[in-house]
Every structure is written in structure tokens, then in C-alpha cells.
């Protein structure tokens, strides 16, 4: 084992990541060391590096929360995984395990939760220290590169769809057909829902159609809400907003059917105006959803093993990370970029 590793580090918010040679960390008691094979690039990594949110990560830090790799060393007392296992180091890096939220399996909102690539160093590095109790177990039959987008974009989309409480045969709007959205379309189809895809980019909408969306609406069209209401017969039973754009949130509430649920997962900084009368008089639920728990993770991965969901990926080396960030910022990534640490 070499003693140093390549890593992409955020040293200052809003500035380019710095490629560095760092010492390979050693797993302490209860920790494991994972040798990274691949790591997906999520729009959240942009928010993290930009210092966009009220709760900021401590500087410097290594982003990346879609890292997949092989367990290569165990700290004292670790029994949950063994050397050679393929695991994912997700956004939900760890939680306390005994607060009221953890007991209810709402561990992503545990007050002591740690977040991969945010409050803990993440997967834009050749090695990652992880908590063996919270890693994703990558099923045999799923390649590392195919698993990477699923451990954030996949589980978040899947959980968000469940949170809409839409039932088979119902309509769902997926707003934002990027990394999360292109998977959300597939999960929703597999869950028996009719999908109406919404984006501002016609090529993303064409992609959604290829993935099974029955209707597509360009959010820039003046009567986008009316168009959705027409195809869905009065609004969608469920609406999932993945778009990192405040405009999409107000629009999404308008696309929700009476007694329907609009689930917010996109995280652009700021606030959006809520049409109070419409929400009250139409009995609409607006609900936040934050990744998923470990059970949701296992379920989200199982859809891919069954061939029902497949991430569209573009491989790039770690050295391209700043170019990838620029493209992601400008909506120029077709679906998901995955950083590849393996030799070709
Ligand atoms: P992405 O950049 O891959 O995709 C975003 C998509 O939204 C693009 O296709 C873009 O064209 C589209 N879009 C932009 N403006 C739009 C608008 N006004 N209406 C409709 N579509 C629009 O991003 P991603 O990796 O899919 O992440 C999306 C957001 O979800 C980010 O804000 C990210 O931080 C957040 N996120 C939240 C969670 C969670 O747990 N809640 C988890 C992961 C990501
Ligand atoms: Zn993410
Ligand atoms: Zn807890």
C-alpha cells in the first residue's frame, strides 16, 4: 500500500477544488478504510463546495458522497463488514443510533448525524474512512460504477417518491431530470406510476421520454402548470422536485392535485413563495425529504439488481473534477458523472 493518496480538496468556499497528495488515513476503533473504486458527482457537492447552506462544512474537506470501494482495513472492534467487502460511503455517514429519530428509522435527521463529503471527508479521494454500521452494502451483480449514483441520487429519488404516497396508477411529476431525476423516472415507472417529466432542457426531457415518461413539459413554457394539469387530469397525485432552482418549487406546488403531496428534495439556497390559499383550499401537503434510511438504501439498490433501474453514467478522472463542476453548474451533464479511480 502506498502511503499517500490523491484527493480533491475544498480549501475555500466558491473556489476551485485543489488536487493534493495526502497521507492515507488510518481507521481508528470502530472505523474502516475503503479503497475507492468510483465516486459519483452530485449537485450537492456543488452546494457543499460553494458553502451554499446555513450549516456549512468545516474547511478544508474532501467532498463526494457516492463513493464505492473495497474494504481494505478494519479498526479495532469492527464486525459489521470484513476486508474485501464492496461498500458505498453515503451522505448518511453515521448517526447516534439511539435518539428518537434513529429509533424511528429517521436516522438522516438524527441531531448527531454526520454527512459524507460534508462533515466527514468523502469519496473524491483514493481512500475513505467510513463507519461500518452505515455503509451501503453493494449487492453482487452490481458493478461499482453502476452502484455509485444509486447511493445518493437513487435512494433520495426512491424515498422521495414513496413520500408522495402516490399509488400505482397515479400520476407523478418529476421536476428536474438530472442525476436524481433520470433515476426517479425509472423508480416511478417500476412502482407503477404514470410519469410526467418536467425540465428546462429539451434534451433532458427527450431522455425522460426514452426512460418511460408518458408526458413531458418544458418548465420554461408560460403555461407549464396548465399543461401538467391537463395531462394528469387536474394535477399530479405526487410531485417530486429535484430541480436545484427555486422557480421549480412554486411551479411544483401548482402542479399538485387536490389532496396530493409535493415532495421537496432539491436544495437551492433560499426560500420560495407559497400560494397559501391554493395549498389550504386544495388540501395540498408540502413535505421535505432527506436521502433515506439504510432500509431505503437496500431497497433502492435491489431495483437495480432486478434490472428495473440503471444509472446513465459518464466516467471521468479525478483530475477533471473542476471541469465537471463547471458543467454541472450550467446544466451540461446529461445524467451523472462518476469519477473513476480504477485503471482502464
Ligand atoms: P443535476 O444538476 O444533475 O440535475 C438538475 C436538473 O434540474 C437538470 O436536469 C436541470 O436542467 C433541471 N432544472 C434546472 N432548473 C429547473 C427548473 N426551473 N425546472 C425544472 N428543472 C430544472 O442535480 P442533481 O444531482 O440531480 O441534484 C438536484 C438537487 O437535489 C440539488 O439541489 C441537490 O443538492 C439536491 N439533493 C438533495 C438530496 C436530499 O436528500 N434532499 C439528495 C441529493 C441531492
Ligand atoms: Zn447527493
Ligand atoms: Zn440519532
Coordinates of C-alpha atoms and ligand atoms in Angstrom, one line a residue:
X1 CA 0.0 0.0 0.0
X2 CA 1.4 3.5 -0.9
X3 CA 1.4 5.9 1.9
X4 CA -0.2 8.8 0.1
X5 CA -3.4 9.3 -1.9
X6 CA -4.7 11.7 -4.4
X7 CA -7.7 13.8 -3.2
X8 CA -9.7 16.8 -4.4
X9 CA -10.0 19.2 -1.5
X10 CA -12.2 22.3 -0.9
X11 CA -10.0 24.8 0.8
X12 CA -12.2 27.9 0.4
X13 CA -15.9 28.1 -0.4
X14 CA -16.6 29.1 -4.0
X15 CA -13.1 28.3 -5.3
X16 CA -11.8 25.5 -7.4
X17 CA -11.0 22.2 -5.7
X18 CA -7.3 21.6 -5.1
X19 CA -5.8 18.3 -6.1
X20 CA -3.5 17.2 -3.4
X21 CA -1.3 14.2 -2.2
X22 CA -2.5 13.5 1.3
X23 CA -1.5 10.8 3.8
X24 CA -3.7 7.8 3.7
X25 CA -5.8 7.9 6.8
X26 CA -5.8 5.1 9.3
X27 CA -9.0 3.6 10.6
X28 CA -9.5 4.2 14.3
X29 CA -11.5 1.9 16.6
X30 CA -14.9 1.2 15.1
X31 CA -13.9 2.6 11.7
X32 CA -13.0 1.0 8.3
X33 CA -10.7 2.1 5.4
X34 CA -12.3 1.9 2.0
X35 CA -10.2 1.9 -1.2
X36 CA -12.3 4.0 -3.6
X37 CA -13.1 2.4 -7.0
X38 CA -15.5 5.2 -8.2
X39 CA -17.5 8.1 -6.8
X40 CA -20.5 9.9 -8.4
X41 CA -20.6 13.7 -8.5
X42 CA -23.9 15.0 -7.1
X43 CA -25.2 18.6 -7.3
X44 CA -25.0 18.6 -3.5
X45 CA -21.2 18.6 -3.9
X46 CA -21.5 21.9 -5.7
X47 CA -23.6 23.3 -2.8
X48 CA -21.0 22.0 -0.4
X49 CA -18.1 23.5 -2.2
X50 CA -20.0 26.7 -2.6
X51 CA -20.8 27.0 1.1
X52 CA -24.4 27.4 -0.1
X53 CA -26.3 26.2 3.0
X54 CA -26.8 27.6 6.5
X55 CA -25.0 24.6 8.1
X56 CA -21.5 24.8 6.5
X57 CA -18.9 22.0 6.4
X58 CA -15.7 22.7 8.3
X59 CA -12.8 23.7 5.9
X60 CA -10.8 22.0 4.4
X61 CA -12.8 19.0 3.4
X62 CA -13.0 16.3 0.7
X63 CA -16.4 16.2 -1.0
X64 CA -18.1 13.2 -2.6
X65 CA -20.9 11.0 -1.1
X66 CA -21.4 8.4 -3.8
X67 CA -18.1 6.6 -3.2
X68 CA -18.0 2.9 -3.8
X69 CA -15.0 0.8 -2.9
X70 CA -13.5 -2.2 -1.2
X71 CA -12.9 -2.5 2.5
X72 CA -9.1 -2.8 2.9
X73 CA -8.6 -2.4 6.6
X74 CA -10.6 -2.7 9.8
X75 CA -10.2 -0.7 13.0
X76 CA -10.4 -2.4 16.4
X77 CA -13.8 -4.0 17.2
X78 CA -15.3 -3.9 13.7
X79 CA -17.6 -6.8 12.9
X80 CA -20.3 -5.4 10.6
X81 CA -18.1 -5.7 7.5
X82 CA -15.0 -7.7 6.5
X83 CA -12.0 -7.0 4.4
X84 CA -12.8 -7.4 0.7
X85 CA -16.5 -6.4 1.0
X86 CA -17.7 -3.8 -1.6
X87 CA -19.4 -0.9 0.2
X88 CA -20.7 2.6 -0.5
X89 CA -19.9 5.6 1.7
X90 CA -23.1 7.6 1.5
X91 CA -24.4 11.0 2.6
X92 CA -25.7 9.5 5.8
X93 CA -22.2 8.7 7.1
X94 CA -23.3 7.9 10.7
X95 CA -25.9 8.6 13.3
X96 CA -26.2 8.2 17.0
X97 CA -28.5 5.1 16.9
X98 CA -30.5 5.9 20.0
X99 CA -32.3 9.2 19.7
X100 CA -36.0 9.4 19.0
X101 CA -35.3 9.8 15.2
X102 CA -32.9 6.9 15.0
X103 CA -35.3 4.7 16.9
X104 CA -38.0 5.5 14.3
X105 CA -35.6 4.8 11.4
X106 CA -35.5 8.5 10.6
X107 CA -31.7 8.5 11.1
X108 CA -31.0 11.1 8.3
X109 CA -32.4 13.7 10.7
X110 CA -30.6 12.5 13.8
X111 CA -29.2 15.6 15.5
X112 CA -25.8 13.8 15.7
X113 CA -25.8 12.6 12.1
X114 CA -22.6 13.1 10.2
X115 CA -22.6 13.6 6.4
X116 CA -20.2 12.0 3.9
X117 CA -18.2 14.5 1.9
X118 CA -19.5 17.3 4.1
X119 CA -18.9 17.0 7.9
X120 CA -16.7 13.9 7.1
X121 CA -14.2 13.6 4.3
X122 CA -15.8 11.8 1.3
X123 CA -15.1 10.0 -1.9
X124 CA -13.1 12.4 -4.1
X125 CA -10.1 10.6 -2.8
X126 CA -8.4 7.2 -3.3
X127 CA -9.2 6.1 0.2
X128 CA -12.1 6.9 2.6
X129 CA -12.6 6.3 6.3
X130 CA -16.1 5.1 7.0
X131 CA -18.5 3.9 9.7
X132 CA -19.1 0.2 9.0
X133 CA -22.6 0.5 10.6
X134 CA -23.8 3.0 8.0
X135 CA -22.1 2.0 4.7
X136 CA -24.2 0.7 1.8
X137 CA -23.7 -3.0 1.1
X138 CA -23.3 -3.3 -2.7
X139 CA -25.0 -6.5 -3.9
X140 CA -23.1 -8.9 -6.0
X141 CA -24.2 -8.4 -9.6
X142 CA -24.0 -4.6 -9.5
X143 CA -20.8 -3.0 -10.9
X144 CA -19.2 -0.3 -8.7
X145 CA -19.8 2.3 -11.4
X146 CA -23.5 1.4 -11.7
X147 CA -23.9 1.5 -7.9
X148 CA -22.3 4.9 -7.3
X149 CA -25.2 7.1 -8.4
X150 CA -27.7 4.9 -6.6
X151 CA -26.3 5.6 -3.1
X152 CA -27.4 9.2 -3.2
X153 CA -29.3 10.1 -6.3
X154 CA -31.0 6.7 -6.3
X155 CA -32.0 6.4 -2.7
X156 CA -33.1 10.0 -2.5
X157 CA -35.3 9.7 -5.5
X158 CA -36.8 6.4 -4.4
X159 CA -37.5 7.6 -0.9
X160 CA -38.9 10.9 -2.3
X161 CA -41.4 9.0 -4.5
X162 CA -42.5 6.9 -1.5
X163 CA -43.0 10.1 0.5
X164 CA -45.5 11.4 -2.1
X165 CA -47.7 8.4 -1.2
X166 CA -48.7 8.1 -4.8
X167 CA -50.2 4.7 -5.6
X168 CA -49.8 2.5 -8.7
X169 CA -51.9 4.1 -11.5
X170 CA -51.5 7.6 -10.1
X171 CA -49.6 10.4 -11.8
X172 CA -46.3 11.7 -10.6
X173 CA -44.4 14.8 -11.8
X174 CA -40.7 14.5 -11.7
X175 CA -39.3 18.1 -11.9
X176 CA -35.6 18.2 -12.8
X177 CA -34.3 15.3 -14.9
X178 CA -30.6 15.3 -14.0
X179 CA -28.7 12.9 -11.7
X180 CA -31.7 12.4 -9.4
X181 CA -34.5 12.9 -11.9
X182 CA -33.4 10.4 -14.5
X183 CA -33.4 7.7 -11.8
X184 CA -36.6 9.0 -10.3
X185 CA -38.4 8.5 -13.7
X186 CA -37.2 4.8 -13.6
X187 CA -38.2 4.2 -10.0
X188 CA -41.6 5.7 -10.5
X189 CA -42.2 3.6 -13.6
X190 CA -41.1 0.5 -11.7
X191 CA -43.5 1.5 -8.9
X192 CA -46.5 1.6 -11.3
X193 CA -46.9 5.3 -11.6
X194 CA -47.6 7.4 -14.7
X195 CA -44.7 9.9 -15.1
X196 CA -44.8 13.4 -16.3
X197 CA -41.3 14.8 -16.6
X198 CA -40.5 18.5 -16.2
X199 CA -37.2 20.2 -17.0
X200 CA -36.0 23.4 -18.7
X201 CA -33.8 21.4 -21.2
X202 CA -35.4 19.6 -24.1
X203 CA -32.6 17.0 -24.3
X204 CA -33.2 16.1 -20.7
X205 CA -36.9 15.8 -21.5
X206 CA -36.2 13.6 -24.5
X207 CA -34.1 11.4 -22.2
X208 CA -37.0 11.1 -19.7
X209 CA -39.3 10.0 -22.6
X210 CA -36.8 7.3 -23.6
X211 CA -36.8 6.2 -19.9
X212 CA -40.6 5.8 -19.9
X213 CA -42.1 9.2 -19.1
X214 CA -45.5 9.4 -20.7
X215 CA -45.7 13.1 -20.8
X216 CA -43.0 15.9 -20.9
X217 CA -43.4 19.6 -20.1
X218 CA -40.7 22.2 -20.6
X219 CA -40.9 24.3 -17.4
X220 CA -40.0 27.4 -19.3
X221 CA -43.3 27.3 -21.2
X222 CA -45.6 30.0 -20.0
X223 CA -48.5 27.6 -19.2
X224 CA -46.3 24.7 -17.9
X225 CA -48.6 24.3 -14.9
X226 CA -51.7 24.2 -17.1
X227 CA -50.1 21.7 -19.4
X228 CA -49.4 19.4 -16.4
X229 CA -52.9 19.8 -15.0
X230 CA -54.3 18.9 -18.4
X231 CA -52.3 15.7 -19.0
X232 CA -52.8 14.5 -15.4
X233 CA -56.5 15.3 -15.3
X234 CA -56.2 18.0 -12.6
X235 CA -52.7 17.9 -11.3
X236 CA -50.4 15.0 -10.3
X237 CA -51.1 13.0 -7.1
X238 CA -47.4 13.2 -6.3
X239 CA -44.9 15.8 -7.3
X240 CA -41.1 15.3 -6.7
X241 CA -39.0 18.5 -7.1
X242 CA -35.3 17.6 -7.7
X243 CA -34.5 20.8 -9.6
X244 CA -31.9 23.0 -7.9
X245 CA -33.9 26.1 -8.8
X246 CA -36.4 28.0 -6.6
X247 CA -38.6 28.6 -9.6
X248 CA -39.3 24.9 -9.8
X249 CA -40.7 24.8 -6.3
X250 CA -43.6 27.3 -6.6
X251 CA -44.4 25.7 -10.0
X252 CA -44.4 22.2 -8.5
X253 CA -46.9 23.2 -5.8
X254 CA -49.2 24.4 -8.7
X255 CA -48.8 21.1 -10.4
X256 CA -50.1 19.1 -7.4
X257 CA -53.6 17.7 -7.4
X258 CA -56.1 18.3 -4.6
X259 CA -55.1 16.2 -1.6
X260 CA -51.8 15.5 -3.4
X261 CA -48.3 15.7 -2.0
X262 CA -45.5 17.8 -3.3
X263 CA -42.1 16.5 -2.0
X264 CA -39.1 18.8 -2.0
X265 CA -35.7 17.3 -2.4
X266 CA -33.8 19.9 -4.4
X267 CA -31.7 22.2 -2.2
X268 CA -31.1 25.5 -3.9
X269 CA -30.3 28.1 -1.2
X270 CA -33.1 30.5 -0.4
X271 CA -36.9 30.5 0.0
X272 CA -39.8 30.2 -2.3
X273 CA -43.3 31.9 -2.1
X274 CA -46.1 29.5 -1.3
X275 CA -49.6 30.3 -2.7
X276 CA -51.3 29.8 0.7
X277 CA -54.9 29.9 -0.4
X278 CA -54.3 27.2 -3.1
X279 CA -52.4 25.0 -0.6
X280 CA -55.1 25.3 2.1
X281 CA -58.2 25.2 -0.1
X282 CA -56.9 22.2 -2.1
X283 CA -55.6 20.4 1.0
X284 CA -52.1 20.0 -0.5
X285 CA -49.2 18.6 1.5
X286 CA -45.8 20.0 1.0
X287 CA -43.1 17.8 2.5
X288 CA -39.3 17.7 2.7
X289 CA -37.4 14.5 2.2
X290 CA -33.7 14.0 3.0
X291 CA -31.9 11.0 1.4
X292 CA -33.3 7.8 3.0
X293 CA -32.5 5.3 5.8
X294 CA -30.5 2.1 5.5
X295 CA -33.5 0.1 4.6
X296 CA -34.4 2.5 1.8
X297 CA -30.9 2.2 0.6
X298 CA -31.1 -1.6 0.3
X299 CA -34.4 -1.4 -1.5
X300 CA -33.1 1.2 -3.9
X301 CA -30.1 -1.0 -4.8
X302 CA -32.4 -4.0 -5.2
X303 CA -34.3 -2.3 -8.1
X304 CA -31.0 -2.0 -10.0
X305 CA -30.1 -5.7 -9.3
X306 CA -33.5 -6.6 -10.7
X307 CA -32.7 -4.6 -13.9
X308 CA -35.5 -2.1 -13.3
X309 CA -33.3 1.0 -12.7
X310 CA -30.0 1.8 -14.4
X311 CA -27.9 4.9 -14.0
X312 CA -26.7 6.6 -17.1
X313 CA -23.1 7.4 -16.4
X314 CA -20.1 9.2 -17.8
X315 CA -16.7 8.3 -16.4
X316 CA -14.1 11.0 -15.7
X317 CA -10.8 11.0 -13.9
X318 CA -10.4 12.9 -10.6
X319 CA -8.2 15.4 -12.3
X320 CA -11.3 16.6 -14.3
X321 CA -13.3 17.4 -11.2
X322 CA -13.3 21.2 -11.6
X323 CA -14.4 20.9 -15.3
X324 CA -17.2 18.5 -14.2
X325 CA -18.3 21.0 -11.5
X326 CA -18.5 23.8 -14.1
X327 CA -20.6 21.6 -16.4
X328 CA -22.9 20.5 -13.6
X329 CA -23.4 24.2 -12.6
X330 CA -24.5 25.0 -16.1
X331 CA -26.8 22.0 -16.6
X332 CA -24.4 20.5 -19.1
X333 CA -24.1 17.0 -17.5
X334 CA -26.6 14.7 -19.3
X335 CA -27.2 12.4 -16.2
X336 CA -24.4 11.5 -13.8
X337 CA -20.6 11.9 -13.9
X338 CA -18.8 9.2 -12.0
X339 CA -15.1 9.7 -11.0
X340 CA -13.2 6.6 -11.9
X341 CA -10.2 5.6 -9.7
X342 CA -9.7 2.2 -11.4
X343 CA -7.1 1.7 -14.1
X344 CA -8.9 1.4 -17.5
Ligands
LIG1 P1 -28.4 17.9 -11.6 O1 -27.7 19.1 -11.8 O2 -27.8 16.6 -12.1 O3 -29.9 18.0 -12.2 C1 -30.7 19.1 -12.0 C2 -31.7 19.1 -13.1 O4 -32.7 20.1 -12.9 C3 -31.1 19.4 -14.5 O5 -31.6 18.5 -15.5 C4 -31.7 20.8 -14.8 O6 -31.8 21.0 -16.2 C5 -33.0 20.8 -14.1 N1 -33.6 22.1 -13.8 C6 -32.9 23.3 -13.5 N2 -33.8 24.3 -13.3 C7 -35.1 23.7 -13.5 C8 -36.4 24.2 -13.4 N3 -36.6 25.5 -13.1 N4 -37.4 23.4 -13.6 C9 -37.2 22.1 -13.8 N5 -36.0 21.5 -13.9 C10 -34.9 22.4 -13.8 O7 -28.6 17.8 -10.0 P2 -28.9 16.5 -9.0 O8 -27.5 15.9 -8.7 O9 -29.9 15.7 -9.6 O10 -29.3 17.3 -7.7 C11 -30.5 18.1 -7.7 C12 -30.7 18.8 -6.4 O11 -31.1 17.8 -5.4 C13 -29.6 19.6 -5.8 O12 -30.0 20.8 -5.2 C14 -29.0 18.6 -4.7 O13 -28.4 19.3 -3.7 C15 -30.3 18.1 -4.2 N6 -30.2 16.8 -3.5 C16 -31.0 16.6 -2.4 C17 -31.0 15.5 -1.7 C18 -31.9 15.2 -0.5 O14 -31.6 14.3 0.3 N7 -32.9 16.0 -0.3 C19 -30.1 14.4 -2.1 C20 -29.3 14.6 -3.2 C21 -29.4 15.8 -3.9
LIG2 ZN1 -26.1 13.6 -3.3
LIG3 ZN1 -29.8 9.6 16.4

